[in-house]
């Protein structure tokens, strides 16, 4: 467990029968929040209320509900949820099965949190790269097709789609070189923007 504690920002063993939390790895401000209330269910709620952004709070409250955890983890060893923390950016919370009773109901779980902000930023950058033209930095054809598909579900009556084409680009590239073609494409993107 000590080796795992180095991977996670926090790591707590939750005894569901006794409704208690045992800390393996934590931060001082988390320990302080845990000590302000008693009972694992109330402690989890209190900590999350103080560390999770308003945008993520409803989903994380549903995720940390210890009363429904056993049924949500049926036939699963691990469940996880991403959320945005007030001080750490993107984080990932996980419940990991530790022990069950004879009926298969959870009795102990490990609750971990991990900062994943760098990974989420990289993921968002990669998504933007696939949706953006490298030369002009405007949204590309792939993005256009994806957005149009989304709109086809509920096309607004006042929707106007304008499509533009740069004519004779191949001839320009062949006669003046790719730099000239890039200049025309950049100029067209600037005009459209």
PDB file of C-alpha atoms in Angstrom:
ATOM      1  CA  UNK A   1       0.000   0.000   0.000  1.00  0.00           C
ATOM      2  CA  UNK A   2       2.875   2.387   0.667  1.00  0.00           C
ATOM      3  CA  UNK A   3       4.056   1.978  -2.935  1.00  0.00           C
ATOM      4  CA  UNK A   4       0.567   2.762  -4.237  1.00  0.00           C
ATOM      5  CA  UNK A   5       0.323   5.787  -1.944  1.00  0.00           C
ATOM      6  CA  UNK A   6       3.059   7.422  -4.027  1.00  0.00           C
ATOM      7  CA  UNK A   7       0.911   7.198  -7.160  1.00  0.00           C
ATOM      8  CA  UNK A   8      -2.245   8.738  -5.734  1.00  0.00           C
ATOM      9  CA  UNK A   9      -2.872  12.185  -4.279  1.00  0.00           C
ATOM     10  CA  UNK A  10      -5.049  10.596  -1.590  1.00  0.00           C
ATOM     11  CA  UNK A  11      -5.731   7.020  -0.599  1.00  0.00           C
ATOM     12  CA  UNK A  12      -8.276   6.011   2.046  1.00  0.00           C
ATOM     13  CA  UNK A  13      -9.608   2.634   3.144  1.00  0.00           C
ATOM     14  CA  UNK A  14     -13.342   2.854   3.764  1.00  0.00           C
ATOM     15  CA  UNK A  15     -14.957   0.293   6.046  1.00  0.00           C
ATOM     16  CA  UNK A  16     -18.557   0.251   4.854  1.00  0.00           C
ATOM     17  CA  UNK A  17     -19.804  -1.871   7.783  1.00  0.00           C
ATOM     18  CA  UNK A  18     -18.375   0.452  10.451  1.00  0.00           C
ATOM     19  CA  UNK A  19     -18.843   3.612   8.321  1.00  0.00           C
ATOM     20  CA  UNK A  20     -15.227   4.636   8.998  1.00  0.00           C
ATOM     21  CA  UNK A  21     -12.372   5.990   6.921  1.00  0.00           C
ATOM     22  CA  UNK A  22      -8.738   5.021   7.512  1.00  0.00           C
ATOM     23  CA  UNK A  23      -6.128   7.223   5.848  1.00  0.00           C
ATOM     24  CA  UNK A  24      -3.151   5.699   4.015  1.00  0.00           C
ATOM     25  CA  UNK A  25      -2.078   8.729   2.072  1.00  0.00           C
ATOM     26  CA  UNK A  26      -3.597  12.162   2.264  1.00  0.00           C
ATOM     27  CA  UNK A  27      -3.002  15.881   2.290  1.00  0.00           C
ATOM     28  CA  UNK A  28      -3.167  17.923   5.513  1.00  0.00           C
ATOM     29  CA  UNK A  29      -6.172  19.958   4.374  1.00  0.00           C
ATOM     30  CA  UNK A  30      -8.048  16.734   3.481  1.00  0.00           C
ATOM     31  CA  UNK A  31      -7.291  15.228   6.911  1.00  0.00           C
ATOM     32  CA  UNK A  32      -8.515  18.439   8.538  1.00  0.00           C
ATOM     33  CA  UNK A  33     -11.803  18.249   6.602  1.00  0.00           C
ATOM     34  CA  UNK A  34     -12.216  14.544   7.454  1.00  0.00           C
ATOM     35  CA  UNK A  35     -11.842  15.315  11.164  1.00  0.00           C
ATOM     36  CA  UNK A  36     -14.538  18.019  11.108  1.00  0.00           C
ATOM     37  CA  UNK A  37     -17.367  15.450  10.828  1.00  0.00           C
ATOM     38  CA  UNK A  38     -17.810  11.777  11.708  1.00  0.00           C
ATOM     39  CA  UNK A  39     -19.038   8.836   9.663  1.00  0.00           C
ATOM     40  CA  UNK A  40     -17.483   7.900   6.326  1.00  0.00           C
ATOM     41  CA  UNK A  41     -20.539   8.921   4.299  1.00  0.00           C
ATOM     42  CA  UNK A  42     -20.648  12.397   5.882  1.00  0.00           C
ATOM     43  CA  UNK A  43     -16.869  12.767   5.712  1.00  0.00           C
ATOM     44  CA  UNK A  44     -16.810  11.976   1.982  1.00  0.00           C
ATOM     45  CA  UNK A  45     -19.593  14.479   1.321  1.00  0.00           C
ATOM     46  CA  UNK A  46     -17.917  17.167   3.465  1.00  0.00           C
ATOM     47  CA  UNK A  47     -14.510  16.801   1.789  1.00  0.00           C
ATOM     48  CA  UNK A  48     -15.901  16.822  -1.744  1.00  0.00           C
ATOM     49  CA  UNK A  49     -18.113  19.825  -1.009  1.00  0.00           C
ATOM     50  CA  UNK A  50     -14.947  21.733  -0.108  1.00  0.00           C
ATOM     51  CA  UNK A  51     -12.566  20.575  -2.841  1.00  0.00           C
ATOM     52  CA  UNK A  52     -14.705  20.045  -5.974  1.00  0.00           C
ATOM     53  CA  UNK A  53     -15.879  22.835  -8.300  1.00  0.00           C
ATOM     54  CA  UNK A  54     -19.575  23.664  -8.574  1.00  0.00           C
ATOM     55  CA  UNK A  55     -19.672  22.288 -12.131  1.00  0.00           C
ATOM     56  CA  UNK A  56     -18.589  18.812 -10.958  1.00  0.00           C
ATOM     57  CA  UNK A  57     -20.263  18.641  -7.558  1.00  0.00           C
ATOM     58  CA  UNK A  58     -23.548  16.920  -8.438  1.00  0.00           C
ATOM     59  CA  UNK A  59     -21.841  14.145 -10.384  1.00  0.00           C
ATOM     60  CA  UNK A  60     -19.212  13.572  -7.706  1.00  0.00           C
ATOM     61  CA  UNK A  61     -21.853  13.463  -4.935  1.00  0.00           C
ATOM     62  CA  UNK A  62     -23.631  10.734  -6.888  1.00  0.00           C
ATOM     63  CA  UNK A  63     -20.342   8.903  -7.401  1.00  0.00           C
ATOM     64  CA  UNK A  64     -19.283   8.958  -3.719  1.00  0.00           C
ATOM     65  CA  UNK A  65     -22.677   7.805  -2.381  1.00  0.00           C
ATOM     66  CA  UNK A  66     -21.583   4.954  -0.108  1.00  0.00           C
ATOM     67  CA  UNK A  67     -25.174   3.705   0.299  1.00  0.00           C
ATOM     68  CA  UNK A  68     -25.428   2.761  -3.401  1.00  0.00           C
ATOM     69  CA  UNK A  69     -21.780   1.819  -3.903  1.00  0.00           C
ATOM     70  CA  UNK A  70     -22.171  -1.939  -3.461  1.00  0.00           C
ATOM     71  CA  UNK A  71     -24.901  -2.167  -6.105  1.00  0.00           C
ATOM     72  CA  UNK A  72     -22.991   0.118  -8.497  1.00  0.00           C
ATOM     73  CA  UNK A  73     -19.863  -2.015  -8.169  1.00  0.00           C
ATOM     74  CA  UNK A  74     -21.579  -5.374  -8.751  1.00  0.00           C
ATOM     75  CA  UNK A  75     -19.257  -7.444 -10.965  1.00  0.00           C
ATOM     76  CA  UNK A  76     -16.701  -4.609 -11.068  1.00  0.00           C
ATOM     77  CA  UNK A  77     -13.473  -4.366  -9.121  1.00  0.00           C
ATOM     78  CA  UNK A  78     -12.937  -0.669  -9.851  1.00  0.00           C
ATOM     79  CA  UNK A  79     -15.139   2.295 -10.753  1.00  0.00           C
ATOM     80  CA  UNK A  80     -13.881   5.790 -11.440  1.00  0.00           C
ATOM     81  CA  UNK A  81     -15.082   9.324 -12.071  1.00  0.00           C
ATOM     82  CA  UNK A  82     -13.278  12.382 -13.377  1.00  0.00           C
ATOM     83  CA  UNK A  83     -13.971  15.748 -11.806  1.00  0.00           C
ATOM     84  CA  UNK A  84     -12.505  19.228 -11.575  1.00  0.00           C
ATOM     85  CA  UNK A  85     -10.979  20.200  -8.246  1.00  0.00           C
ATOM     86  CA  UNK A  86     -10.840  23.762  -6.994  1.00  0.00           C
ATOM     87  CA  UNK A  87      -7.067  23.676  -6.426  1.00  0.00           C
ATOM     88  CA  UNK A  88      -5.792  20.790  -8.560  1.00  0.00           C
ATOM     89  CA  UNK A  89      -7.658  21.009 -11.856  1.00  0.00           C
ATOM     90  CA  UNK A  90      -8.761  17.701 -13.367  1.00  0.00           C
ATOM     91  CA  UNK A  91      -8.743  14.756 -10.947  1.00  0.00           C
ATOM     92  CA  UNK A  92      -9.812  11.141 -11.040  1.00  0.00           C
ATOM     93  CA  UNK A  93     -11.562   9.447  -8.115  1.00  0.00           C
ATOM     94  CA  UNK A  94     -11.683   5.659  -7.846  1.00  0.00           C
ATOM     95  CA  UNK A  95     -13.306   3.074  -5.643  1.00  0.00           C
ATOM     96  CA  UNK A  96     -11.380  -0.201  -5.596  1.00  0.00           C
ATOM     97  CA  UNK A  97     -12.927  -3.339  -4.136  1.00  0.00           C
ATOM     98  CA  UNK A  98     -10.984  -4.664  -1.136  1.00  0.00           C
ATOM     99  CA  UNK A  99     -13.401  -7.063   0.613  1.00  0.00           C
ATOM    100  CA  UNK A 100     -16.946  -8.442   0.311  1.00  0.00           C
ATOM    101  CA  UNK A 101     -19.196 -10.418   2.656  1.00  0.00           C
ATOM    102  CA  UNK A 102     -20.575 -13.895   1.886  1.00  0.00           C
ATOM    103  CA  UNK A 103     -23.422 -12.400  -0.170  1.00  0.00           C
ATOM    104  CA  UNK A 104     -21.050 -10.454  -2.406  1.00  0.00           C
ATOM    105  CA  UNK A 105     -21.779  -7.070  -0.826  1.00  0.00           C
ATOM    106  CA  UNK A 106     -18.845  -4.713  -0.407  1.00  0.00           C
ATOM    107  CA  UNK A 107     -17.482  -4.374   3.102  1.00  0.00           C
ATOM    108  CA  UNK A 108     -14.261  -2.474   2.358  1.00  0.00           C
ATOM    109  CA  UNK A 109     -13.120  -0.290  -0.521  1.00  0.00           C
ATOM    110  CA  UNK A 110     -10.094   1.812  -1.226  1.00  0.00           C
ATOM    111  CA  UNK A 111     -10.942   5.350  -2.303  1.00  0.00           C
ATOM    112  CA  UNK A 112      -8.200   7.078  -4.275  1.00  0.00           C
ATOM    113  CA  UNK A 113      -7.812  10.421  -5.978  1.00  0.00           C
ATOM    114  CA  UNK A 114      -5.233  11.300  -8.572  1.00  0.00           C
ATOM    115  CA  UNK A 115      -4.439  14.596 -10.299  1.00  0.00           C
ATOM    116  CA  UNK A 116      -4.793  14.086 -14.063  1.00  0.00           C
ATOM    117  CA  UNK A 117      -4.755  17.723 -15.158  1.00  0.00           C
ATOM    118  CA  UNK A 118      -1.695  17.372 -17.437  1.00  0.00           C
ATOM    119  CA  UNK A 119      -3.173  14.317 -19.137  1.00  0.00           C
ATOM    120  CA  UNK A 120      -6.540  16.056 -19.670  1.00  0.00           C
ATOM    121  CA  UNK A 121      -4.818  19.118 -21.140  1.00  0.00           C
ATOM    122  CA  UNK A 122      -2.821  16.879 -23.484  1.00  0.00           C
ATOM    123  CA  UNK A 123      -6.032  15.080 -24.455  1.00  0.00           C
ATOM    124  CA  UNK A 124      -7.775  18.394 -25.177  1.00  0.00           C
ATOM    125  CA  UNK A 125      -4.765  19.561 -27.215  1.00  0.00           C
ATOM    126  CA  UNK A 126      -4.860  16.352 -29.263  1.00  0.00           C
ATOM    127  CA  UNK A 127      -8.585  16.774 -29.897  1.00  0.00           C
ATOM    128  CA  UNK A 128      -8.025  20.373 -31.009  1.00  0.00           C
ATOM    129  CA  UNK A 129      -5.209  19.256 -33.312  1.00  0.00           C
ATOM    130  CA  UNK A 130      -7.521  16.804 -35.071  1.00  0.00           C
ATOM    131  CA  UNK A 131     -10.189  19.515 -35.482  1.00  0.00           C
ATOM    132  CA  UNK A 132      -7.952  22.442 -36.475  1.00  0.00           C
ATOM    133  CA  UNK A 133      -6.060  23.213 -39.670  1.00  0.00           C
ATOM    134  CA  UNK A 134      -2.355  23.376 -38.851  1.00  0.00           C
ATOM    135  CA  UNK A 135      -1.588  26.263 -41.217  1.00  0.00           C
ATOM    136  CA  UNK A 136      -4.517  28.593 -40.553  1.00  0.00           C
ATOM    137  CA  UNK A 137      -5.486  27.500 -37.018  1.00  0.00           C
ATOM    138  CA  UNK A 138      -9.160  27.580 -38.022  1.00  0.00           C
ATOM    139  CA  UNK A 139     -11.496  24.631 -37.607  1.00  0.00           C
ATOM    140  CA  UNK A 140     -11.049  22.035 -40.350  1.00  0.00           C
ATOM    141  CA  UNK A 141     -13.313  19.892 -42.517  1.00  0.00           C
ATOM    142  CA  UNK A 142     -13.447  17.110 -39.916  1.00  0.00           C
ATOM    143  CA  UNK A 143     -14.740  19.583 -37.335  1.00  0.00           C
ATOM    144  CA  UNK A 144     -17.232  20.963 -39.840  1.00  0.00           C
ATOM    145  CA  UNK A 145     -18.582  17.468 -40.572  1.00  0.00           C
ATOM    146  CA  UNK A 146     -18.824  16.604 -36.849  1.00  0.00           C
ATOM    147  CA  UNK A 147     -20.608  19.852 -36.012  1.00  0.00           C
ATOM    148  CA  UNK A 148     -22.975  19.478 -38.954  1.00  0.00           C
ATOM    149  CA  UNK A 149     -23.861  15.950 -37.819  1.00  0.00           C
ATOM    150  CA  UNK A 150     -24.675  17.284 -34.347  1.00  0.00           C
ATOM    151  CA  UNK A 151     -26.860  20.003 -35.839  1.00  0.00           C
ATOM    152  CA  UNK A 152     -28.755  17.581 -38.080  1.00  0.00           C
ATOM    153  CA  UNK A 153     -30.310  16.139 -34.948  1.00  0.00           C
ATOM    154  CA  UNK A 154     -32.010  19.488 -34.259  1.00  0.00           C
ATOM    155  CA  UNK A 155     -31.589  21.851 -37.164  1.00  0.00           C
ATOM    156  CA  UNK A 156     -32.590  25.356 -36.144  1.00  0.00           C
ATOM    157  CA  UNK A 157     -34.881  27.079 -38.643  1.00  0.00           C
ATOM    158  CA  UNK A 158     -32.540  30.068 -38.894  1.00  0.00           C
ATOM    159  CA  UNK A 159     -29.413  27.998 -39.615  1.00  0.00           C
ATOM    160  CA  UNK A 160     -27.286  29.240 -42.482  1.00  0.00           C
ATOM    161  CA  UNK A 161     -24.303  27.230 -43.723  1.00  0.00           C
ATOM    162  CA  UNK A 162     -21.785  28.945 -45.963  1.00  0.00           C
ATOM    163  CA  UNK A 163     -19.272  26.851 -47.836  1.00  0.00           C
ATOM    164  CA  UNK A 164     -16.299  28.371 -49.634  1.00  0.00           C
ATOM    165  CA  UNK A 165     -13.704  26.920 -51.953  1.00  0.00           C
ATOM    166  CA  UNK A 166     -10.371  28.336 -53.096  1.00  0.00           C
ATOM    167  CA  UNK A 167     -10.359  27.814 -56.858  1.00  0.00           C
ATOM    168  CA  UNK A 168      -7.301  26.900 -58.942  1.00  0.00           C
ATOM    169  CA  UNK A 169      -5.179  26.115 -55.875  1.00  0.00           C
ATOM    170  CA  UNK A 170      -3.502  23.142 -57.571  1.00  0.00           C
ATOM    171  CA  UNK A 171      -2.446  25.262 -60.535  1.00  0.00           C
ATOM    172  CA  UNK A 172      -1.082  27.940 -58.177  1.00  0.00           C
ATOM    173  CA  UNK A 173       0.912  25.344 -56.250  1.00  0.00           C
ATOM    174  CA  UNK A 174       2.245  23.851 -59.493  1.00  0.00           C
ATOM    175  CA  UNK A 175       3.246  27.197 -61.040  1.00  0.00           C
ATOM    176  CA  UNK A 176       4.323  29.319 -58.031  1.00  0.00           C
ATOM    177  CA  UNK A 177       5.103  26.637 -55.426  1.00  0.00           C
ATOM    178  CA  UNK A 178       3.460  25.449 -52.192  1.00  0.00           C
ATOM    179  CA  UNK A 179       4.413  28.626 -50.291  1.00  0.00           C
ATOM    180  CA  UNK A 180       2.232  30.689 -52.634  1.00  0.00           C
ATOM    181  CA  UNK A 181      -0.635  28.255 -52.200  1.00  0.00           C
ATOM    182  CA  UNK A 182      -0.247  28.432 -48.410  1.00  0.00           C
ATOM    183  CA  UNK A 183      -0.321  32.229 -48.611  1.00  0.00           C
ATOM    184  CA  UNK A 184      -3.618  32.153 -50.518  1.00  0.00           C
ATOM    185  CA  UNK A 185      -5.117  29.614 -48.088  1.00  0.00           C
ATOM    186  CA  UNK A 186      -4.023  31.744 -45.116  1.00  0.00           C
ATOM    187  CA  UNK A 187      -5.483  34.888 -46.741  1.00  0.00           C
ATOM    188  CA  UNK A 188      -8.781  33.093 -47.411  1.00  0.00           C
ATOM    189  CA  UNK A 189      -8.925  31.875 -43.787  1.00  0.00           C
ATOM    190  CA  UNK A 190      -8.261  35.408 -42.565  1.00  0.00           C
ATOM    191  CA  UNK A 191     -11.094  36.771 -44.708  1.00  0.00           C
ATOM    192  CA  UNK A 192     -13.488  34.050 -43.495  1.00  0.00           C
ATOM    193  CA  UNK A 193     -12.502  34.628 -39.880  1.00  0.00           C
TER     194      UNK A 193
END
